[in-house]
């Protein structure tokens, strides 16, 4: 019953999305009333919500006649992870994707923007909705029936039942991904909208900020989740699916920076389109089985459809953004040494990093059909290419605030203290610890940026007027967060130490001033699962010993074992203990001990960066002018409105 209702809901959603696209096209071409088109958008969102609710109901009722529940549900799964099972596998995750996409479409439909630009943008969003409804209906329908009906299911992947981030990370990441559909839609609509499209960049900016902030939070939480669950002691492995989330973040960041410079409309359009096209490419990598990753779903029939849609998006974007779009008046060519020039350089560097990461991500896919073997691109490639470019981005980020003043000599004077702080940091850290050239450069660049931001903040707070606007302070917050992330990455990479050893009871493993001594091994068993924990006495810096219990959990239904590391978090470093293996007689245990300095700065910096993006979005979305009252009839002429004016 639930399966039939769910399939019907997907069919209704596909019909609504198709009809909605046509209704918005009618508005764009003939100036028809928008009321019906808005209702169609709301109906499409309702269909997605009903499909999600039906699948959640099937999971909660343990209706194993529904294929998705039979493959991912289980009677012994805790309630929280039963609810999050909706996005634990490919078919269910597409329903969440549709729900988030439908939410953005409904919000965009209710805004008051220049009529033709708004209508064409809604056509684009509706077509994207239509494609993903078709994908879910025909290729990844989670409501298909199972015969015979099993008595129980295996539950979600054990890795997805180990951490509460399962309920936050995927929805946050999807909110970031799909937030980029709006600037993509505006970029495609602008050349078609004529004069209505002249201000699309300003209108798209708050939407981009919302998506960018959510994507920043999603990437940061994903790194934290990986660190806390996978047991390898790291947070970023340059995995193809990790790279797929980084790529649109880089191009969206470039878009946000270059929109601060007047003109460059063609470049703005290319970056807005590239950001969402990279989201679609990441969707292909994640859901087609094209790459092997702990983050990816298994092989599926979605690959050809997704790849075809990506190629179609590339072709349409190239045609429309290549057309001559209306451009605002330019303020002249920027000087060689100016904030505008550095902002553009910043954008070029970010796009270059994205290109480097993209090449490393898709190269194995391109070489496999040509050579018959899949080549491997390891972390060393990215460390030699992307990391040095990221350090240059930091340096440019530190120089830019000083050039807000028009007097070049005054700007150079404002760089003296940050430069001294950076060089002093390099000298001091290099003499005391010798962390290596890459980490040393990153430390110096971060000190340069943070000192410059502190000086810029003091300068702003000491002057009245626009210098104290929250929008400008939001940029300082986000940049400070990125500098802290750089310090955390450099510190944990340069100073992290680890060791691995098989211990007998009473033996000790030591790393630096941290030691663990094996006390014993405990085994517990349950219905379809088994857990092994090692009891270890951990001492650090002469402090009293405390007991830590890293473990291994085995789930028979999935024939999978997961590690449960014991992590001790401190203000300057983490201690990370992992149980790798246990002898059958429980007399010995293989333990890995790691000391990870400054990791906490990564999480704090990521949160600060996302908060800066949200603050900027909130400020940017505020209406700047009063708008005319909304009407539900035809709108014969563009209405000058702010980017966040309510309809």
Coordinates of C-alpha atoms in Angstrom, one line a residue:
X1 CA 0.0 0.0 0.0
X2 CA 2.7 2.5 1.0
X3 CA 4.8 1.4 -2.0
X4 CA 1.9 2.1 -4.4
X5 CA 1.2 5.5 -2.8
X6 CA 4.9 6.4 -3.0
X7 CA 5.2 5.5 -6.7
X8 CA 2.0 7.5 -7.4
X9 CA 3.5 10.4 -5.5
X10 CA 6.6 10.4 -7.6
X11 CA 4.5 10.2 -10.8
X12 CA 2.4 13.2 -9.6
X13 CA 5.6 15.1 -8.8
X14 CA 7.0 14.5 -12.2
X15 CA 3.8 15.7 -13.8
X16 CA 3.7 18.8 -11.6
X17 CA 7.3 19.6 -12.3
X18 CA 6.7 19.3 -16.1
X19 CA 3.6 21.4 -16.0
X20 CA 5.3 24.0 -13.8
X21 CA 8.1 24.4 -16.2
X22 CA 5.6 25.0 -19.0
X23 CA 3.6 27.5 -16.9
X24 CA 6.7 29.5 -16.0
X25 CA 7.7 29.5 -19.7
X26 CA 4.3 30.9 -20.5
X27 CA 4.8 33.7 -18.0
X28 CA 8.2 34.5 -19.5
X29 CA 7.0 34.5 -23.2
X30 CA 3.6 36.0 -22.9
X31 CA 3.5 37.8 -19.6
X32 CA 0.8 35.5 -18.2
X33 CA -0.3 35.7 -14.5
X34 CA 2.2 34.0 -12.1
X35 CA -0.4 32.7 -9.7
X36 CA -0.9 29.4 -11.5
X37 CA 2.8 28.9 -12.0
X38 CA 3.4 29.5 -8.3
X39 CA 0.8 27.0 -7.4
X40 CA 2.4 24.5 -9.6
X41 CA 5.7 25.0 -7.9
X42 CA 4.0 24.6 -4.5
X43 CA 2.4 21.4 -5.7
X44 CA 5.8 20.0 -6.9
X45 CA 7.2 20.7 -3.4
X46 CA 4.2 19.0 -1.8
X47 CA 4.7 15.9 -4.0
X48 CA 8.3 15.7 -2.9
X49 CA 7.3 16.1 0.8
X50 CA 4.6 13.4 0.5
X51 CA 7.1 11.0 -1.1
X52 CA 9.6 11.6 1.8
X53 CA 6.9 11.2 4.4
X54 CA 5.7 7.9 2.9
X55 CA 9.1 6.4 2.8
X56 CA 9.8 7.6 6.4
X57 CA 6.5 6.0 7.4
X58 CA 7.5 2.7 5.7
X59 CA 10.8 2.8 7.6
X60 CA 9.1 3.5 11.0
X61 CA 6.5 0.8 10.4
X62 CA 9.2 -1.7 9.2
X63 CA 7.2 -2.3 6.0
X64 CA 9.6 -4.7 4.4
X65 CA 7.4 -5.1 1.4
X66 CA 9.0 -1.8 0.2
X67 CA 12.3 -2.5 -1.4
X68 CA 14.2 0.4 0.2
X69 CA 13.0 -0.6 3.7
X70 CA 14.0 -4.3 3.0
X71 CA 17.5 -3.2 2.0
X72 CA 18.1 -0.4 4.5
X73 CA 15.7 -0.8 7.4
X74 CA 15.8 -3.0 10.5
X75 CA 13.8 -3.8 13.6
X76 CA 16.8 -3.4 15.9
X77 CA 17.9 0.0 14.4
X78 CA 17.5 2.9 16.9
X79 CA 14.8 5.4 16.1
X80 CA 17.2 8.2 15.2
X81 CA 19.0 6.1 12.7
X82 CA 15.7 4.7 11.4
X83 CA 14.7 8.3 10.5
X84 CA 18.1 9.1 9.0
X85 CA 17.9 5.9 6.9
X86 CA 16.0 7.9 4.4
X87 CA 19.2 9.3 3.0
X88 CA 21.5 6.3 3.9
X89 CA 21.2 4.8 0.4
X90 CA 20.9 6.1 -3.1
X91 CA 17.2 5.9 -3.8
X92 CA 16.1 7.5 -0.5
X93 CA 18.7 10.2 -0.8
X94 CA 17.2 11.3 -4.0
X95 CA 13.9 12.0 -2.2
X96 CA 15.7 14.2 0.2
X97 CA 17.4 15.9 -2.8
X98 CA 14.0 16.5 -4.3
X99 CA 12.6 17.9 -1.1
X100 CA 15.5 20.4 -0.7
X101 CA 15.4 21.4 -4.3
X102 CA 11.6 21.9 -4.1
X103 CA 12.1 24.1 -1.1
X104 CA 14.5 26.4 -3.0
X105 CA 12.1 26.4 -5.9
X106 CA 9.2 27.4 -3.7
X107 CA 11.2 30.2 -2.0
X108 CA 12.4 31.5 -5.4
X109 CA 8.9 31.5 -6.8
X110 CA 7.6 33.8 -4.0
X111 CA 10.2 36.5 -4.6
X112 CA 9.5 39.7 -6.5
X113 CA 12.2 40.0 -9.2
X114 CA 12.2 41.6 -12.7
X115 CA 9.4 39.6 -14.4
X116 CA 11.2 37.9 -17.4
X117 CA 14.3 37.2 -15.4
X118 CA 12.3 35.6 -12.6
X119 CA 10.2 33.5 -15.0
X120 CA 13.1 32.2 -17.0
X121 CA 15.0 31.4 -13.8
X122 CA 12.0 29.4 -12.6
X123 CA 11.9 27.5 -15.9
X124 CA 15.5 26.4 -15.3
X125 CA 14.8 25.3 -11.7
X126 CA 11.6 23.5 -12.8
X127 CA 13.5 21.6 -15.5
X128 CA 16.1 20.5 -12.9
X129 CA 13.2 19.4 -10.7
X130 CA 11.6 17.5 -13.6
X131 CA 14.9 15.7 -14.3
X132 CA 15.4 14.5 -10.8
X133 CA 11.8 13.4 -10.4
X134 CA 12.2 11.4 -13.6
X135 CA 15.4 9.9 -12.2
X136 CA 13.7 8.9 -9.0
X137 CA 10.6 7.6 -10.8
X138 CA 12.1 5.5 -13.5
X139 CA 15.7 4.6 -12.4
X140 CA 15.8 4.8 -8.6
X141 CA 12.3 4.3 -7.3
X142 CA 12.6 3.3 -3.6
X143 CA 9.0 2.2 -3.4
X144 CA 9.3 -0.9 -5.6
X145 CA 7.8 -4.0 -4.1
X146 CA 9.8 -7.0 -2.7
X147 CA 8.7 -10.6 -3.1
X148 CA 9.0 -12.6 -0.9
X149 CA 8.8 -10.1 1.9
X150 CA 11.7 -10.6 4.3
X151 CA 11.0 -10.8 8.1
X152 CA 13.7 -8.2 8.8
X153 CA 16.3 -6.0 7.1
X154 CA 20.0 -5.4 7.6
X155 CA 19.7 -1.8 8.7
X156 CA 21.8 1.0 7.3
X157 CA 25.5 0.7 6.7
X158 CA 27.1 0.4 10.1
X159 CA 29.3 3.4 9.5
X160 CA 26.1 5.5 9.2
X161 CA 25.0 4.3 12.7
X162 CA 28.0 5.5 14.6
X163 CA 27.7 9.2 14.8
X164 CA 24.8 11.7 15.2
X165 CA 26.2 13.8 12.3
X166 CA 24.3 11.4 10.1
X167 CA 21.2 13.5 10.8
X168 CA 22.8 16.8 10.0
X169 CA 25.7 16.4 7.5
X170 CA 23.8 15.1 4.4
X171 CA 20.9 17.5 4.7
X172 CA 23.4 20.4 5.2
X173 CA 25.5 19.3 2.3
X174 CA 22.4 19.0 0.0
X175 CA 21.3 22.5 1.1
X176 CA 24.7 23.8 0.0
X177 CA 24.7 21.9 -3.3
X178 CA 21.1 22.8 -4.3
X179 CA 21.5 26.4 -3.1
X180 CA 23.7 26.9 -6.1
X181 CA 20.9 26.1 -8.5
X182 CA 19.5 29.6 -8.1
X183 CA 22.6 31.5 -9.4
X184 CA 22.8 28.9 -12.1
X185 CA 19.2 29.6 -13.1
X186 CA 19.8 33.4 -13.0
X187 CA 22.9 33.1 -15.1
X188 CA 21.0 31.1 -17.8
X189 CA 18.0 33.4 -17.6
X190 CA 19.8 36.7 -17.9
X191 CA 20.7 36.5 -21.6
X192 CA 17.1 35.5 -22.4
X193 CA 15.5 38.2 -20.2
X194 CA 17.0 41.2 -22.1
X195 CA 17.0 44.4 -19.9
X196 CA 15.3 42.5 -17.1
X197 CA 18.5 40.5 -16.7
X198 CA 20.9 43.4 -16.2
X199 CA 20.9 43.0 -12.4
X200 CA 21.0 39.3 -12.1
X201 CA 24.4 39.2 -10.4
X202 CA 23.2 41.3 -7.4
X203 CA 20.0 39.2 -7.2
X204 CA 21.9 35.9 -7.3
X205 CA 24.5 36.9 -4.7
X206 CA 22.4 36.3 -1.5
X207 CA 21.3 32.9 -2.8
X208 CA 24.9 32.0 -3.5
X209 CA 25.9 33.1 0.0
X210 CA 23.3 30.8 1.6
X211 CA 24.3 27.8 -0.5
X212 CA 28.0 28.6 0.1
X213 CA 27.6 28.8 3.8
X214 CA 25.6 25.6 4.0
X215 CA 28.2 23.9 1.8
X216 CA 31.0 25.2 4.0
X217 CA 29.3 23.8 7.0
X218 CA 28.6 20.5 5.3
X219 CA 32.2 20.0 4.2
X220 CA 33.5 20.9 7.7
X221 CA 31.0 18.5 9.4
X222 CA 31.9 15.8 6.9
X223 CA 35.6 16.2 7.8
X224 CA 34.7 16.0 11.5
X225 CA 32.5 13.0 11.0
X226 CA 35.3 11.2 9.1
X227 CA 37.8 12.1 11.8
X228 CA 35.4 10.8 14.5
X229 CA 34.2 7.6 12.9
X230 CA 36.5 6.1 10.3
X231 CA 39.4 5.5 12.8
X232 CA 42.3 6.4 10.5
X233 CA 43.0 9.6 12.4
X234 CA 42.6 12.0 9.5
X235 CA 39.9 14.3 8.2
X236 CA 40.6 14.7 4.5
X237 CA 42.0 12.1 2.2
X238 CA 41.5 13.8 -1.2
X239 CA 38.9 11.1 -1.9
X240 CA 37.0 11.6 -5.2
X241 CA 33.7 12.2 -3.4
X242 CA 35.4 14.6 -1.0
X243 CA 36.8 16.4 -4.0
X244 CA 33.3 16.5 -5.5
X245 CA 32.1 18.6 -2.6
X246 CA 35.2 20.9 -2.7
X247 CA 34.9 21.7 -6.4
X248 CA 31.6 23.7 -6.4
X249 CA 32.8 25.4 -3.1
X250 CA 35.9 26.7 -4.9
X251 CA 34.0 28.1 -7.9
X252 CA 31.2 29.5 -5.8
X253 CA 33.8 31.3 -3.7
X254 CA 35.4 32.7 -6.9
X255 CA 31.9 33.9 -8.0
X256 CA 31.3 35.6 -4.7
X257 CA 34.7 37.4 -4.9
X258 CA 34.5 38.4 -8.5
X259 CA 31.0 39.8 -8.1
X260 CA 32.5 42.5 -5.9
X261 CA 34.1 43.9 -9.1
X262 CA 31.9 45.7 -11.6
X263 CA 31.7 44.3 -15.1
X264 CA 33.0 40.8 -15.9
X265 CA 29.4 39.6 -16.5
X266 CA 30.4 36.8 -18.8
X267 CA 32.9 35.5 -16.2
X268 CA 30.2 35.8 -13.5
X269 CA 27.8 33.7 -15.6
X270 CA 30.5 31.1 -16.3
X271 CA 31.3 30.8 -12.6
X272 CA 27.7 30.5 -11.6
X273 CA 27.0 27.8 -14.2
X274 CA 30.2 26.0 -13.4
X275 CA 29.3 25.8 -9.7
X276 CA 26.1 24.0 -10.3
X277 CA 27.4 21.9 -13.1
X278 CA 30.1 20.7 -10.7
X279 CA 27.4 19.8 -8.3
X280 CA 25.8 17.6 -11.0
X281 CA 29.2 16.1 -11.8
X282 CA 29.6 15.3 -8.1
X283 CA 26.2 13.7 -8.1
X284 CA 27.3 11.6 -11.1
X285 CA 30.5 10.5 -9.3
X286 CA 28.6 9.7 -6.1
X287 CA 25.6 7.9 -7.5
X288 CA 26.9 6.1 -10.6
X289 CA 29.4 3.8 -9.1
X290 CA 32.1 5.5 -11.3
X291 CA 34.5 5.9 -8.3
X292 CA 35.3 3.7 -5.4
X293 CA 34.8 5.6 -2.1
X294 CA 33.6 5.0 1.4
X295 CA 31.3 8.1 0.7
X296 CA 29.9 6.8 -2.7
X297 CA 26.8 4.7 -3.3
X298 CA 27.1 1.4 -5.1
X299 CA 26.7 0.8 -8.8
X300 CA 23.4 2.0 -10.2
X301 CA 21.7 2.6 -13.6
X302 CA 21.7 6.4 -12.9
X303 CA 25.1 6.9 -14.4
X304 CA 24.2 7.4 -18.1
X305 CA 21.2 9.6 -17.3
X306 CA 23.3 11.8 -14.9
X307 CA 26.2 12.1 -17.3
X308 CA 23.8 13.0 -20.2
X309 CA 22.2 15.7 -18.0
X310 CA 25.6 17.1 -17.1
X311 CA 26.7 17.3 -20.8
X312 CA 23.3 18.9 -21.7
X313 CA 23.9 21.5 -18.9
X314 CA 27.4 22.2 -20.2
X315 CA 26.1 22.7 -23.7
X316 CA 23.2 25.0 -22.7
X317 CA 25.4 27.0 -20.4
X318 CA 28.1 27.5 -23.1
X319 CA 25.5 28.7 -25.6
X320 CA 23.6 31.1 -23.2
X321 CA 26.5 32.5 -21.3
X322 CA 28.4 33.0 -24.5
X323 CA 25.7 35.4 -25.7
X324 CA 26.2 39.1 -25.1
X325 CA 24.4 39.8 -21.9
X326 CA 23.5 43.3 -20.7
X327 CA 26.3 44.7 -18.6
X328 CA 26.2 47.5 -16.0
X329 CA 28.2 50.6 -16.5
X330 CA 31.9 50.0 -15.8
X331 CA 34.0 52.2 -13.6
X332 CA 37.0 51.8 -15.9
X333 CA 39.9 49.4 -16.0
X334 CA 41.2 48.6 -12.4
X335 CA 44.7 49.8 -11.6
X336 CA 47.5 47.3 -11.4
X337 CA 47.8 47.7 -7.6
X338 CA 44.2 47.9 -6.4
X339 CA 41.7 45.9 -4.5
X340 CA 39.7 45.1 -7.6
X341 CA 42.8 43.6 -9.3
X342 CA 43.6 41.4 -6.3
X343 CA 39.9 40.2 -6.1
X344 CA 40.2 39.1 -9.7
X345 CA 43.5 37.4 -9.0
X346 CA 41.9 35.7 -6.1
X347 CA 39.2 34.4 -8.4
X348 CA 41.7 33.2 -10.9
X349 CA 43.6 31.3 -8.2
X350 CA 40.5 29.6 -6.9
X351 CA 39.5 28.5 -10.4
X352 CA 43.0 27.2 -11.0
X353 CA 42.8 25.1 -7.8
X354 CA 39.4 23.8 -8.9
X355 CA 40.9 22.8 -12.3
X356 CA 43.8 21.0 -10.6
X357 CA 41.5 19.1 -8.2
X358 CA 39.1 18.3 -11.1
X359 CA 41.9 16.9 -13.2
X360 CA 43.1 14.7 -10.3
X361 CA 39.5 13.5 -9.7
X362 CA 38.4 12.5 -13.2
X363 CA 41.8 11.4 -14.5
X364 CA 41.3 7.8 -13.4
X365 CA 37.9 7.7 -15.2
X366 CA 39.4 9.0 -18.4
X367 CA 42.4 6.7 -18.4
X368 CA 40.5 3.5 -17.7
X369 CA 38.8 3.2 -21.1
X370 CA 41.9 4.2 -23.0
X371 CA 44.5 2.0 -21.2
X372 CA 42.3 -0.7 -19.8
X373 CA 43.6 0.0 -16.3
X374 CA 42.5 2.7 -13.9
X375 CA 45.3 5.0 -12.8
X376 CA 45.5 6.3 -9.3
X377 CA 46.0 9.9 -8.2
X378 CA 47.1 10.0 -4.6
X379 CA 47.3 12.8 -2.0
X380 CA 50.9 13.6 -3.1
X381 CA 49.5 15.1 -6.3
X382 CA 47.2 17.5 -4.5
X383 CA 49.9 18.4 -1.9
X384 CA 52.3 19.4 -4.7
X385 CA 49.7 21.3 -6.7
X386 CA 46.6 22.5 -4.9
X387 CA 48.2 23.2 -1.5
X388 CA 50.9 25.7 -2.7
X389 CA 48.1 27.6 -4.6
X390 CA 46.0 27.6 -1.5
X391 CA 48.8 29.3 0.4
X392 CA 49.1 32.0 -2.4
X393 CA 45.3 32.5 -1.9
X394 CA 45.9 33.1 1.7
X395 CA 48.6 35.7 1.0
X396 CA 46.3 37.5 -1.5
X397 CA 43.5 37.4 1.0
X398 CA 45.8 39.2 3.5
X399 CA 46.9 41.9 1.1
X400 CA 43.4 42.8 -0.2
X401 CA 42.0 44.6 2.9
X402 CA 44.9 47.0 3.0
X403 CA 44.0 48.2 -0.5
X404 CA 40.6 49.5 0.4
X405 CA 42.1 52.9 0.9
X406 CA 42.9 54.9 -2.2
X407 CA 46.2 56.2 -1.1
X408 CA 48.7 53.6 -2.2
X409 CA 51.4 54.8 0.3
X410 CA 48.9 54.5 3.1
X411 CA 47.9 51.0 1.9
X412 CA 51.5 49.9 1.9
X413 CA 52.0 51.3 5.4
X414 CA 49.0 49.2 6.6
X415 CA 50.8 46.1 5.3
X416 CA 53.9 46.6 7.4
X417 CA 52.6 45.2 10.6
X418 CA 51.0 42.1 9.1
X419 CA 54.1 41.4 7.0
X420 CA 56.3 41.7 10.1
X421 CA 53.9 39.3 12.0
X422 CA 54.1 36.8 9.2
X423 CA 57.9 36.9 8.9
X424 CA 58.3 36.8 12.6
X425 CA 56.1 33.8 12.8
X426 CA 58.1 32.0 10.1
X427 CA 61.4 32.8 11.9
X428 CA 60.2 31.9 15.4
X429 CA 58.4 28.6 14.4
X430 CA 61.3 27.7 12.1
X431 CA 63.8 28.1 14.8
X432 CA 61.8 26.2 17.4
X433 CA 60.4 23.3 15.6
X434 CA 61.3 23.1 11.8
X435 CA 57.9 21.9 10.6
X436 CA 58.9 21.9 6.9
X437 CA 58.6 24.5 4.1
X438 CA 54.9 23.9 3.3
X439 CA 53.7 24.2 6.9
X440 CA 56.0 27.0 7.7
X441 CA 54.7 29.0 4.8
X442 CA 51.2 28.3 5.8
X443 CA 51.9 29.5 9.4
X444 CA 53.4 32.7 8.1
X445 CA 50.6 33.3 5.6
X446 CA 48.0 32.7 8.3
X447 CA 49.7 35.1 10.7
X448 CA 49.9 37.7 7.9
X449 CA 46.1 37.3 7.3
X450 CA 45.0 37.3 10.9
X451 CA 47.1 40.4 11.8
X452 CA 45.9 42.3 8.8
X453 CA 42.2 41.4 9.6
X454 CA 42.7 42.5 13.2
X455 CA 44.1 45.8 12.0
X456 CA 41.3 46.2 9.4
X457 CA 38.7 45.5 12.1
X458 CA 40.2 48.1 14.5
X459 CA 40.3 50.6 11.6
X460 CA 36.6 49.9 10.8
X461 CA 35.4 50.1 14.4
X462 CA 37.2 53.3 14.9
X463 CA 35.4 55.1 12.0
X464 CA 31.7 55.8 11.7
X465 CA 29.7 55.2 8.6
X466 CA 29.7 52.4 6.0
X467 CA 33.0 51.0 7.2
X468 CA 31.1 49.4 10.2
X469 CA 28.4 47.7 8.1
X470 CA 27.7 44.1 9.0
X471 CA 28.3 43.0 5.4
X472 CA 31.9 44.1 5.5
X473 CA 32.4 42.6 9.0
X474 CA 31.0 39.3 7.7
X475 CA 33.9 39.1 5.2
X476 CA 36.4 39.6 8.0
X477 CA 34.8 36.7 10.0
X478 CA 34.8 34.3 7.1
X479 CA 38.5 35.1 6.2
X480 CA 39.6 34.7 9.8
X481 CA 37.9 31.3 9.8
X482 CA 39.8 30.2 6.7
X483 CA 43.1 31.4 8.3
X484 CA 42.4 29.3 11.4
X485 CA 41.6 26.3 9.2
X486 CA 44.9 26.8 7.5
X487 CA 46.7 26.8 10.8
X488 CA 44.9 23.7 11.9
X489 CA 45.7 21.8 8.8
X490 CA 49.4 22.9 8.8
X491 CA 49.8 22.1 12.5
X492 CA 48.2 18.7 12.4
X493 CA 50.1 17.7 9.2
X494 CA 53.5 18.9 10.4
X495 CA 53.4 18.0 14.1
X496 CA 51.1 14.9 14.1
X497 CA 52.8 11.7 15.3
X498 CA 51.5 8.2 15.4
X499 CA 52.6 4.6 16.1
X500 CA 51.1 1.2 15.8
X501 CA 51.9 -2.0 17.7
X502 CA 50.5 -5.3 18.9
X503 CA 50.4 -5.2 22.7
X504 CA 50.1 -7.9 25.3
X505 CA 48.3 -7.2 28.6
X506 CA 50.5 -4.8 30.6
X507 CA 52.6 -3.6 27.6
X508 CA 52.8 0.1 26.6
X509 CA 52.8 2.0 23.4
X510 CA 54.2 5.5 23.5
X511 CA 54.1 8.5 21.1
X512 CA 55.8 11.7 22.2
X513 CA 54.7 12.2 25.9
X514 CA 51.5 10.2 25.5
X515 CA 51.4 6.5 26.3
X516 CA 48.7 3.8 26.4
X517 CA 49.0 0.5 28.4
X518 CA 46.8 -2.5 27.6
X519 CA 44.7 -3.5 30.6
X520 CA 42.5 -6.1 29.0
X521 CA 40.1 -6.9 26.1
X522 CA 36.3 -7.3 26.5
X523 CA 33.9 -9.0 24.1
X524 CA 30.2 -8.6 23.9
X525 CA 27.7 -10.1 21.6
X526 CA 24.1 -9.5 20.6
X527 CA 21.6 -10.4 18.0
X528 CA 23.5 -10.3 14.7
X529 CA 26.3 -8.2 16.1
X530 CA 29.5 -8.4 18.1
X531 CA 31.7 -5.8 19.8
X532 CA 35.2 -5.9 21.0
X533 CA 36.7 -3.2 23.2
X534 CA 40.3 -2.8 24.5
X535 CA 40.7 -1.2 27.9
X536 CA 43.8 1.0 27.9
X537 CA 45.3 3.3 30.5
X538 CA 46.3 6.6 28.8
X539 CA 48.8 9.0 30.4
X540 CA 49.8 12.3 28.9
X541 CA 52.3 14.9 30.1
X542 CA 52.6 13.3 33.5
X543 CA 48.9 13.7 34.3
X544 CA 47.0 10.9 36.1
X545 CA 46.1 7.9 33.9
X546 CA 42.6 7.6 32.5
X547 CA 40.9 4.6 30.9
X548 CA 40.0 4.7 27.2
X549 CA 38.1 2.0 25.4
X550 CA 38.5 2.0 21.6
X551 CA 36.6 -0.8 19.9
X552 CA 35.5 -2.8 16.9
X553 CA 31.9 -3.6 16.0
X554 CA 30.9 -6.3 13.6
X555 CA 27.4 -6.5 12.0
X556 CA 26.6 -9.9 10.6
X557 CA 23.7 -8.6 8.4
X558 CA 26.1 -6.4 6.5
X559 CA 29.2 -8.5 7.1
X560 CA 31.0 -5.3 8.0
X561 CA 33.2 -4.2 10.8
X562 CA 33.7 -0.6 11.9
X563 CA 36.2 1.0 14.2
X564 CA 35.2 3.0 17.2
X565 CA 38.2 5.2 18.1
X566 CA 38.7 6.8 21.5
X567 CA 39.4 10.5 21.0
X568 CA 40.6 12.8 23.7
X569 CA 40.1 16.5 22.7
X570 CA 42.2 19.2 24.2
X571 CA 42.7 22.9 23.5
X572 CA 46.0 22.3 21.7
X573 CA 45.9 18.7 20.6
X574 CA 43.9 15.5 20.4
X575 CA 44.9 12.0 21.5
X576 CA 43.5 9.4 19.1
X577 CA 43.5 5.7 20.0
X578 CA 42.2 3.0 17.5
X579 CA 41.8 -0.7 18.0
X580 CA 42.8 -2.4 14.8
X581 CA 42.7 -6.1 15.6
X582 CA 42.4 -8.5 18.5
X583 CA 43.7 -12.1 18.9
X584 CA 41.2 -14.9 19.1
X585 CA 42.3 -15.6 22.7
X586 CA 42.0 -11.9 23.6
X587 CA 45.6 -12.0 24.8
X588 CA 46.9 -9.4 22.4
X589 CA 45.5 -6.3 20.7
X590 CA 46.8 -4.2 17.8
X591 CA 46.6 -0.6 18.8
X592 CA 47.3 2.6 16.9
X593 CA 48.1 5.8 18.9
X594 CA 48.2 9.2 17.3
X595 CA 48.8 12.7 18.7
X596 CA 47.1 15.3 16.5
X597 CA 48.0 18.9 17.4
X598 CA 45.7 21.9 16.5
X599 CA 42.9 19.8 15.0
X600 CA 40.4 21.8 16.9
X601 CA 41.2 24.9 15.0
X602 CA 39.9 23.2 11.8
X603 CA 36.5 22.7 13.3
X604 CA 36.4 26.2 14.9
X605 CA 37.6 27.9 11.7
X606 CA 35.1 26.0 9.6
X607 CA 32.3 27.1 11.9
X608 CA 33.5 30.7 11.8
X609 CA 33.7 30.7 8.0
X610 CA 30.2 29.3 7.7
X611 CA 28.9 31.9 10.2
X612 CA 30.5 34.7 8.2
X613 CA 28.8 33.5 5.1
X614 CA 25.4 33.3 6.8
X615 CA 25.9 36.8 8.2
X616 CA 26.8 38.1 4.8
X617 CA 23.7 36.4 3.3
X618 CA 21.4 37.9 6.0
X619 CA 22.7 41.4 5.4
X620 CA 22.8 41.1 1.6
X621 CA 19.3 39.8 1.4
X622 CA 17.8 42.8 3.2
X623 CA 15.7 45.0 0.8
X624 CA 17.4 48.2 -0.1
X625 CA 14.4 49.9 -1.6
X626 CA 10.6 49.8 -1.2
X627 CA 8.9 47.7 -3.8
X628 CA 5.5 47.9 -5.3
X629 CA 2.8 45.8 -3.8
X630 CA 2.6 42.3 -5.2
X631 CA 0.0 41.5 -7.8
X632 CA -1.0 38.1 -9.1
X633 CA -1.8 39.3 -12.5
X634 CA 0.5 40.0 -15.5
X635 CA 3.5 42.2 -14.8
X636 CA 4.1 44.3 -17.8
X637 CA 7.3 45.9 -16.8
X638 CA 10.3 45.1 -14.6
X639 CA 10.0 46.3 -11.0
X640 CA 13.1 47.6 -9.4
X641 CA 13.5 45.6 -6.2
X642 CA 16.2 44.5 -3.8
X643 CA 17.5 41.0 -3.7
X644 CA 15.5 40.0 -0.7
X645 CA 12.3 41.9 -1.2
X646 CA 9.2 39.9 -0.2
X647 CA 6.4 39.4 -2.7

